[in-house]
Short mmCIF file of C-alpha atoms in Angstrom, two decimals:
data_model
loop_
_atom_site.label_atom_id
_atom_site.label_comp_id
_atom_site.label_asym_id
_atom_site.label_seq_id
_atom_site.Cartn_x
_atom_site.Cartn_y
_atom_site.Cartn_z
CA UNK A 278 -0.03 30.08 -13.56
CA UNK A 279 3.53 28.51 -13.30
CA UNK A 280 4.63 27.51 -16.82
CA UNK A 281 7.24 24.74 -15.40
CA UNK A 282 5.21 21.91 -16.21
CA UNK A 283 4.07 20.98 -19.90
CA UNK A 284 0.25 20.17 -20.81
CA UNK A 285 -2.81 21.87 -20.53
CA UNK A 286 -3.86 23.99 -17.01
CA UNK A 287 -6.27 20.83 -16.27
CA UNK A 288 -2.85 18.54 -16.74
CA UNK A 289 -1.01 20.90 -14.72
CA UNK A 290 -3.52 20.50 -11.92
CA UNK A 291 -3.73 17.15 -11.65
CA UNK A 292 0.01 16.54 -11.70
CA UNK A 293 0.70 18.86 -8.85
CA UNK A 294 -2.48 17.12 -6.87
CA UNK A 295 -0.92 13.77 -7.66
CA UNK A 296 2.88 15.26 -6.18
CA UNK A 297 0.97 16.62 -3.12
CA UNK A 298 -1.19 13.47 -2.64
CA UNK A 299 2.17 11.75 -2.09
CA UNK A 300 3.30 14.04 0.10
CA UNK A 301 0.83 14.19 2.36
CA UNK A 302 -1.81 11.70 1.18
CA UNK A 303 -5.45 12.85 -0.08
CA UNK A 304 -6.73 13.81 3.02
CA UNK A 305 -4.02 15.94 4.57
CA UNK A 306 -4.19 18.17 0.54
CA UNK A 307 -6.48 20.74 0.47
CA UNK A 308 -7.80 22.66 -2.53
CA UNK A 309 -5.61 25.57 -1.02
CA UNK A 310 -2.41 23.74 -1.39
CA UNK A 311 -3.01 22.64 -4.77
CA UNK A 312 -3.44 26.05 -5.70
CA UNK A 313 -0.54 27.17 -3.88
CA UNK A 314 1.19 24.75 -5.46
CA UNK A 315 0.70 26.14 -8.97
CA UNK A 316 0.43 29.81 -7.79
CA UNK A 317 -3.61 30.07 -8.78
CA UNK A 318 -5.98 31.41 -6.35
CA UNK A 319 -8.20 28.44 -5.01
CA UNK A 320 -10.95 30.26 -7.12
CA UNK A 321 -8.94 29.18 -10.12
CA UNK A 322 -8.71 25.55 -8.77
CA UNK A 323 -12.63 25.70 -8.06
CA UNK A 324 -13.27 26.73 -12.08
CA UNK A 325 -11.83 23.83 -13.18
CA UNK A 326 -13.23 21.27 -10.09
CA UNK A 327 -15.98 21.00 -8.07
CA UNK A 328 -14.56 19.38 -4.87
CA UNK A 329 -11.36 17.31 -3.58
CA UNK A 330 -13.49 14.27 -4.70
CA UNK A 331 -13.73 14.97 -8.42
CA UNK A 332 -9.89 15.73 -8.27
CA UNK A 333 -9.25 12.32 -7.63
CA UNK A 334 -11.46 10.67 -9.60
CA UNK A 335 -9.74 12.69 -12.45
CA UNK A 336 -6.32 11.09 -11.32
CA UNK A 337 -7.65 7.60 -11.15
CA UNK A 338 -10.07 7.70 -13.71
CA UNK A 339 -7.39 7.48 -16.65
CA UNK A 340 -6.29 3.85 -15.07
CA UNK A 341 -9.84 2.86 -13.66
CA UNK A 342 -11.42 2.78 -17.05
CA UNK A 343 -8.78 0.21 -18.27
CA UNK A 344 -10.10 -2.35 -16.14
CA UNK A 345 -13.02 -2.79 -17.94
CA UNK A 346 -11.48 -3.70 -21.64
CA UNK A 347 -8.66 -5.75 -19.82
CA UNK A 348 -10.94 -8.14 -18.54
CA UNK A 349 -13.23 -8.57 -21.60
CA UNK A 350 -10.27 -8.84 -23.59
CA UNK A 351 -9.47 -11.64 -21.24
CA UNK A 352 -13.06 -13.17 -21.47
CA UNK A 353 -12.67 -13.48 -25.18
CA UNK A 354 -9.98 -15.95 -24.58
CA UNK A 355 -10.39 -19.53 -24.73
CA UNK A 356 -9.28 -21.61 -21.59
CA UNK A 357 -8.21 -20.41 -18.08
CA UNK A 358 -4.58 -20.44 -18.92
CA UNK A 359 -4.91 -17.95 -21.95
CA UNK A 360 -7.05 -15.83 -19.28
CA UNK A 361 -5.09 -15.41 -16.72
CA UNK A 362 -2.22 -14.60 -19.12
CA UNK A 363 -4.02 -11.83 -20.60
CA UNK A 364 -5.24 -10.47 -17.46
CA UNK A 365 -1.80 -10.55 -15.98
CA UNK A 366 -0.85 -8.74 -18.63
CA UNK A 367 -3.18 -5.85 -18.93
CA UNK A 368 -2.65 -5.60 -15.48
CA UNK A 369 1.05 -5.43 -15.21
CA UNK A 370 1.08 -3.11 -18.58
CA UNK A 371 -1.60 -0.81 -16.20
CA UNK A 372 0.69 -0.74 -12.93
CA UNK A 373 3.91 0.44 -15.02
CA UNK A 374 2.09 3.06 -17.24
CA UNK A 375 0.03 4.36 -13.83
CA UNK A 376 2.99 3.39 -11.52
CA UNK A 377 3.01 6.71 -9.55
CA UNK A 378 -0.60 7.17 -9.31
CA UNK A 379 -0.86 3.17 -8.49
CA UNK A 380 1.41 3.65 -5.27
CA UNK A 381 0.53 6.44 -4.22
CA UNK A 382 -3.33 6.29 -4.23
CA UNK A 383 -4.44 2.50 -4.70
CA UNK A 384 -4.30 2.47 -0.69
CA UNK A 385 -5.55 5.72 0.22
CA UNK A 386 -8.83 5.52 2.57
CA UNK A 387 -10.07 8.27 0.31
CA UNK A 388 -9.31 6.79 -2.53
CA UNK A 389 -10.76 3.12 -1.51
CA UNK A 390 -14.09 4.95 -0.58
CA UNK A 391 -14.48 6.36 -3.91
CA UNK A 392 -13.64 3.06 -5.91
CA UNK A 393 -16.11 1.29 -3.85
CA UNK A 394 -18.94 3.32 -5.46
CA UNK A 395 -17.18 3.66 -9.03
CA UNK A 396 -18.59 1.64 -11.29
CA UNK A 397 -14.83 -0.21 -11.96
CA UNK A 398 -15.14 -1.61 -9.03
CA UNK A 399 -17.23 -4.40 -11.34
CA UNK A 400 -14.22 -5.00 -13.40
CA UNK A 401 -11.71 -5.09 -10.63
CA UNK A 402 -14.02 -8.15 -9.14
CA UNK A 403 -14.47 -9.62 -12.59
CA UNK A 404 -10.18 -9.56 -13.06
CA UNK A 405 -9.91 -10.85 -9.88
CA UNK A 406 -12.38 -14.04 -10.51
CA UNK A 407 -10.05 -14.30 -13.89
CA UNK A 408 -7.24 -14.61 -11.86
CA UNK A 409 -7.77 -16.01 -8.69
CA UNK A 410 -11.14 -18.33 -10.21
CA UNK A 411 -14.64 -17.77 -8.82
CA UNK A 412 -14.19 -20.05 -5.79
CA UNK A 413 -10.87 -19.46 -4.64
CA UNK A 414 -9.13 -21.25 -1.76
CA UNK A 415 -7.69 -19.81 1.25
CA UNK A 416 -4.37 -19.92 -0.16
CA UNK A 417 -5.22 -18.74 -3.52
CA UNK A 418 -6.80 -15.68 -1.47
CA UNK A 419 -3.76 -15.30 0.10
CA UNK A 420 -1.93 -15.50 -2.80
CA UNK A 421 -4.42 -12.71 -4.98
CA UNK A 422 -4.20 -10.33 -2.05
CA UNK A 423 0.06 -10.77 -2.11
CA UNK A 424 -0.18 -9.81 -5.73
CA UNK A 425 -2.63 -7.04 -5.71
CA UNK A 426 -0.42 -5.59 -2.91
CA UNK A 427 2.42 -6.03 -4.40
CA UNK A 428 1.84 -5.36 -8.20
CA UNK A 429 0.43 -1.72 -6.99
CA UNK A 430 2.83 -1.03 -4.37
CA UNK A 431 5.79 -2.13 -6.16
CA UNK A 432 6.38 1.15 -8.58
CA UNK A 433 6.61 3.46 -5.30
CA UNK A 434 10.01 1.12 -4.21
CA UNK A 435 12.87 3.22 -3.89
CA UNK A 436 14.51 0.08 -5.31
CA UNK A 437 13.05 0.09 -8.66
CA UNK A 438 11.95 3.68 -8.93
CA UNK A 439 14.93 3.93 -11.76
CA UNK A 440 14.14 1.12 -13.67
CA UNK A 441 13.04 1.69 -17.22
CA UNK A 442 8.89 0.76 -18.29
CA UNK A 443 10.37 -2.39 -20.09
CA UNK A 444 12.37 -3.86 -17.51
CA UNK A 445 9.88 -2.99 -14.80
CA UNK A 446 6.83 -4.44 -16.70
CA UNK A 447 8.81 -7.80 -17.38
CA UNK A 448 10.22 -8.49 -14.06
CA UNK A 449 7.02 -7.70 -12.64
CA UNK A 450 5.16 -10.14 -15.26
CA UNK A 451 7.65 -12.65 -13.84
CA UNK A 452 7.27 -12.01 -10.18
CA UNK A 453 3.49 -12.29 -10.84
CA UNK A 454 4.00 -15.55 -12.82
CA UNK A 455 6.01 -17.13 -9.71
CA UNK A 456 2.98 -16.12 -7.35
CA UNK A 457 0.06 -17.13 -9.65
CA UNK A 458 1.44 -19.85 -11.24
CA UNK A 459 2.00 -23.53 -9.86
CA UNK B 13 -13.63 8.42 28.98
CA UNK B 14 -15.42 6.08 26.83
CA UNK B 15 -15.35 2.21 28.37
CA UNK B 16 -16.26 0.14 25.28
CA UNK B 17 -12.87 -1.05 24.55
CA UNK B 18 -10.39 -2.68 26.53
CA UNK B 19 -7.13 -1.43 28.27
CA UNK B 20 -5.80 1.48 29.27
CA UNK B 21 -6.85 4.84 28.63
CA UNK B 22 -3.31 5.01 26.51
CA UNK B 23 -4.32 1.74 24.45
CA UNK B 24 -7.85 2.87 23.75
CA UNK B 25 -6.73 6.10 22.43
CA UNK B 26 -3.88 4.52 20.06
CA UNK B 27 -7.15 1.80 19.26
CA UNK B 28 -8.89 4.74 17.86
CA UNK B 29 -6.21 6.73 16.35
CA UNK B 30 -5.63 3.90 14.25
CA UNK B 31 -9.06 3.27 13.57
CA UNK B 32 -9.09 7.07 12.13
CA UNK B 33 -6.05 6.58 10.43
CA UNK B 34 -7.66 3.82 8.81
CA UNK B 35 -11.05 5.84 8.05
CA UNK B 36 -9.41 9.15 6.72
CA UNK B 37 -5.38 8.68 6.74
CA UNK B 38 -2.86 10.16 9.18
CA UNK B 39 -3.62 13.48 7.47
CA UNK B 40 -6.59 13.80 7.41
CA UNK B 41 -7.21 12.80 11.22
CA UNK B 42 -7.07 15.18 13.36
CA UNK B 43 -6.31 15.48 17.37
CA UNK B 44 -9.84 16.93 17.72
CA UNK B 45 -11.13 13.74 16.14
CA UNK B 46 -9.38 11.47 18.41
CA UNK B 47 -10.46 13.25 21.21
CA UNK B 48 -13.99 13.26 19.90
CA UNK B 49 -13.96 9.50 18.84
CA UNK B 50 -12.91 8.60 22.53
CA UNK B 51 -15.59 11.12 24.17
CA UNK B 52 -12.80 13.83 25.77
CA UNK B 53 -11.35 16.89 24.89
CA UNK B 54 -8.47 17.67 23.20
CA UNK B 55 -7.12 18.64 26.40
CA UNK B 56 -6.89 14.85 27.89
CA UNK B 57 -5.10 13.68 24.06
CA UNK B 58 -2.22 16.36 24.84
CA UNK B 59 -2.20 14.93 28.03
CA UNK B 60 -0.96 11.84 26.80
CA UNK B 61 1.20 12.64 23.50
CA UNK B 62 2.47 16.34 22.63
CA UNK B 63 1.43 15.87 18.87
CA UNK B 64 0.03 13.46 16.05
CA UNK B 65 3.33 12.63 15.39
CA UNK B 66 4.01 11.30 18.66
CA UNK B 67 0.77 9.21 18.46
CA UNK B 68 1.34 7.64 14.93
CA UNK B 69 5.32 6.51 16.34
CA UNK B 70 3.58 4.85 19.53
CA UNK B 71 1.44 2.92 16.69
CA UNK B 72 3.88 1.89 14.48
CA UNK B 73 6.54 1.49 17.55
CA UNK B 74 5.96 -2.45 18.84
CA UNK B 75 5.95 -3.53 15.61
CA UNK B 76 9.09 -1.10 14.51
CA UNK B 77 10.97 -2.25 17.57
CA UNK B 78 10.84 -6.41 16.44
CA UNK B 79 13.10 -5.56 13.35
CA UNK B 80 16.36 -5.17 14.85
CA UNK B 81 15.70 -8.48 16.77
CA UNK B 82 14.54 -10.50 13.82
CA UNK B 83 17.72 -8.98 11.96
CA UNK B 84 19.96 -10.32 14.57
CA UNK B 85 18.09 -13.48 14.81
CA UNK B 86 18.66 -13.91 10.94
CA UNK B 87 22.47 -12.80 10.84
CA UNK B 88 23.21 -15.37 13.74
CA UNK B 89 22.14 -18.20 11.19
CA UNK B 90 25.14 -20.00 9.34
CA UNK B 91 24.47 -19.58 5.52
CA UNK B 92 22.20 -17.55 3.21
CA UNK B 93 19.60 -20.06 2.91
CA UNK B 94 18.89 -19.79 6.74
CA UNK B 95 19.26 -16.48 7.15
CA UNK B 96 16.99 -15.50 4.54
CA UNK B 97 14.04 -18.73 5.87
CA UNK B 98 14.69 -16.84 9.33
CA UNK B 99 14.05 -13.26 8.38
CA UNK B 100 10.74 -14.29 6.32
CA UNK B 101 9.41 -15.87 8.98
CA UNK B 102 9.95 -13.34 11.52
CA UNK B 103 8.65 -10.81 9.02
CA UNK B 104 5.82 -12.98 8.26
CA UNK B 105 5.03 -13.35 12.00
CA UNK B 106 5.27 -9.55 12.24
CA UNK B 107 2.67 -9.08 9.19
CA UNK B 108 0.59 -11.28 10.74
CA UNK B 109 0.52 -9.91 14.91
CA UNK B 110 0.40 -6.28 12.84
CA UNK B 111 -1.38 -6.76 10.01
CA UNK B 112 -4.37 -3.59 10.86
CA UNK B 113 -1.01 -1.57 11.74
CA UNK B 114 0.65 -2.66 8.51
CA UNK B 115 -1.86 -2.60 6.06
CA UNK B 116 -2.89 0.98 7.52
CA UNK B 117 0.13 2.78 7.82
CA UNK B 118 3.30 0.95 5.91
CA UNK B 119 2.45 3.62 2.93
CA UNK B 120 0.90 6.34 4.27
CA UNK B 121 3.40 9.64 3.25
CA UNK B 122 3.26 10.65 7.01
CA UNK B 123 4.58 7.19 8.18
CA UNK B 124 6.92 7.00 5.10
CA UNK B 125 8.51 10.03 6.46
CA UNK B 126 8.64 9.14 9.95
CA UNK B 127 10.12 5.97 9.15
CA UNK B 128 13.00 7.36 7.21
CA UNK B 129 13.68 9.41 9.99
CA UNK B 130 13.52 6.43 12.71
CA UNK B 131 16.54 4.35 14.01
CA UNK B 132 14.29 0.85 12.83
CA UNK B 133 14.83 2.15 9.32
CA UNK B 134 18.61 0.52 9.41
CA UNK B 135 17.03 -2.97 10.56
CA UNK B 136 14.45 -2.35 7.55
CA UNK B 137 17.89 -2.04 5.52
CA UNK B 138 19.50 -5.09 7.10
CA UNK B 139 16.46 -7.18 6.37
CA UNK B 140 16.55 -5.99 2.89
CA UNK B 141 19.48 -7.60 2.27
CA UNK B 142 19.03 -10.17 3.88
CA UNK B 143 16.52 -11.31 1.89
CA UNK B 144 17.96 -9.95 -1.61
CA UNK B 145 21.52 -9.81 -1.02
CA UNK B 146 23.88 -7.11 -1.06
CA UNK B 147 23.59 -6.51 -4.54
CA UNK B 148 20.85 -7.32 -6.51
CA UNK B 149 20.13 -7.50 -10.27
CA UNK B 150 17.03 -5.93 -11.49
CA UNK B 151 15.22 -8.78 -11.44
CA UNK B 152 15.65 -9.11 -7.60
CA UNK B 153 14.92 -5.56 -6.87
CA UNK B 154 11.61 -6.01 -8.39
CA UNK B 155 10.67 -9.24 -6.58
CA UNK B 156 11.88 -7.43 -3.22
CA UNK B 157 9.16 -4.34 -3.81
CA UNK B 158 6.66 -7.12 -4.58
CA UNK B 159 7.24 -9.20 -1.43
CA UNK B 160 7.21 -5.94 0.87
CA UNK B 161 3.96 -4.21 -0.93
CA UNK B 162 2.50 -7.64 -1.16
CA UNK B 163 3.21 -8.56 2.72
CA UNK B 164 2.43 -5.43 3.84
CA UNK B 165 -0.71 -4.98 2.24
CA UNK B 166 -2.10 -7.86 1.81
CA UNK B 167 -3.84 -7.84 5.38
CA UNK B 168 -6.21 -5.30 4.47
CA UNK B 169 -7.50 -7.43 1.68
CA UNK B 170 -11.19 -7.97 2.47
CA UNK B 171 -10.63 -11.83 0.45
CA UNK B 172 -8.41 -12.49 3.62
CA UNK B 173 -9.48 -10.26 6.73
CA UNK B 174 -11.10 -13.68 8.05
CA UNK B 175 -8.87 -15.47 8.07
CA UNK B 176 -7.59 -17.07 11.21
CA UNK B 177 -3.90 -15.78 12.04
CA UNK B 178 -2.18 -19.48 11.69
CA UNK B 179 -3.90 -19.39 8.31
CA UNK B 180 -2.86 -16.50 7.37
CA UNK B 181 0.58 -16.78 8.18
CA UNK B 182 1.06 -20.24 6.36
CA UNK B 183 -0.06 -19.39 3.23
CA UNK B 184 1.40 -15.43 3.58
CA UNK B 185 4.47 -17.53 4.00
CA UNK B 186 3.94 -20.09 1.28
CA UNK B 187 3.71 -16.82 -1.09
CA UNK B 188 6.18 -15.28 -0.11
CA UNK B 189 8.79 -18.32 -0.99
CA UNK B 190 6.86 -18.67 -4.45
CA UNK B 191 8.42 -14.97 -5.06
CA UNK B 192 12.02 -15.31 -3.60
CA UNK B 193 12.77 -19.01 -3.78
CA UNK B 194 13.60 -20.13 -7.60
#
C-alpha cells in the first residue's frame, strides 16, 4: 500500500474515497478506483468494507454522530436565545472541522439516501426545530434552508478554501448570526 | 418514445436526465439509463447528444446563458448600491426559474468541472464582484460562499419545495440582503 499518506490503512482508505468522491461524486467511484487509488487490489478494499455504502457511512459517520450531543447540549439551555446560540455553534464548529467532507458529500443523492435512514437524521430535525422553532414561517423556512445551504457548502468555496479554522468558524458564526437573527 | 411528459422528444429526454442526475448524480447516470427511463435505446440518446457531457451542458445551458446578461444589466447601473440590488435580483430570479437545475447540479464534481471550463464562468466572476467587490476582506469572502451555497441550494430543501415561486423569491431575496447588506 502507498505510504504517502499518514494514519492507519482504514484512514488511508477513507481519505482517498473522500478525494475521489470529490472528483467524481459517490456514484461515478467505484471500489476499483479506490483501490487503484492506493495501489491495493479491490480484494484489499473488500477486507476492510463490505460495499460502497458502508464507505460512506464511515466518512460521514465521524460528523453525523455530533448532531446528536449538539442539540441536547442545546436543550439543556434555558430560553430560545441561549438555544439557538449553542446550536449555531456546534454547528458552525462541525462545518469547519468536517469542511471537506461537508461540501463535498452533504448534497450527494447517495449520500442524502443514506442519511434519510440514519438514525441522525432525528437530530438534524431536532437542530433544525432549535433553530428555525417548531412552527416556522415561510420566511423563516426560507431563511433555515439559505443557512443549511450555505453553512455546508461554504468550506468547498475556492474563496475561502485558504482561510485558517479560526477565521473561517467566526465569519461563518457571523454570517449565520445576520441570517438567523432579527 | 414515452408520451407522459410534455415537449419535445429533446425536452423530455433533458426532463429525465435531470431527474437521474437528481436520483444517482451525473456519475452515476448512465446513457443506458436515460435511454431506459424514456423507453428507447441508447441508439435514439446518441441521436440527439454525442455524450453525457453534451447532455448535462444543454441542462445547465439556459440558465448558464442569463449570467452574462444579468452582469451587463448590473454594470449599466450608476453606483455600487445598484449594481449589487440588480445582480441579486437577477440571480435570485435565476435561483428561482432554475431552482431543480440548481439545487441538482451547482455542486456536482462533473458540473464543477464543466463549468470551469465554460465561457459563463467569466460572468460567474463578474457577478462575484459585483456583489463583493474587487477585493474583499475575509469576512466578505465568507459571506459570498454563504450566499452562493445558500442560494443555490436552498431549492432542494424539502421545508421550501412548496413553496409558490413569488414566495420563494421574496423571502430567497429578503435572505440574501440579511447576509450582504450591513
Amino acid at each position: 500500500m502507498h505510504e504517502n499518506r499518514p494514519g492507519t490503512a482504514r484512514e488511508r482508505l477513507l481519505a482517498a474515497a473522500l478525494d475521489l468522491f470529490a472528483e467524481h461524486g459517490v456514484s461515478g467511484t467505484s471500489l476499483q478506483m479506490i483501490a487503484d487509488r492506493l495501489g491495493v487490489t479491490k480484494a484489499a478494499v473488500y477486507h476492510q468494507f463490505q460495499s460502497k455504502d458502508d464507505i460512506v457511512l464511515a466518512v460521514i459517520d465521524p460528523a453525523l454522530s455530533r448532531l446528536g450531543p449538539i442539540a441536547d447540549h442545546a436543550e439543556a439551555q434555558r430560553g430560545h436565545v441561549a438555544r439557538r446560540d449553542t446550536v449555531l455553534h456546534g454547528v458552525v464548529d462541525l462545518v469547519v472541522e468536517f469542511r471537506k467532507v461537508s461540501a463535498t458529500l452533504s448534497f450527494d443523492p447517495v449520500v442524502m439516501r443514506l442519511v434519510r435512514a440514519h438514525p441522525a437524521l432525528r437530530s438534524l430535525q431536532r437542530i433544525r426545530r432549535l433553530l428555525g422553532g417548531t412552527a416556522p414561517d415561510p420566511g423563516s423556512r426560507v431563511r433555515m434552508a439559505v443557512l443549511s445551504g450555505g453553512l455546508m457548502m461554504a468550506g468547498a468555496d475556492p474563496a475561502v478554501i485558504r482561510l485558517d479554522d479560526e477565521d473561517y468558524r467566526d465569519h461563518l458564526l457571523a454570517a449565520a448570526r445576520r441570517i438567523l437573527v432579527r
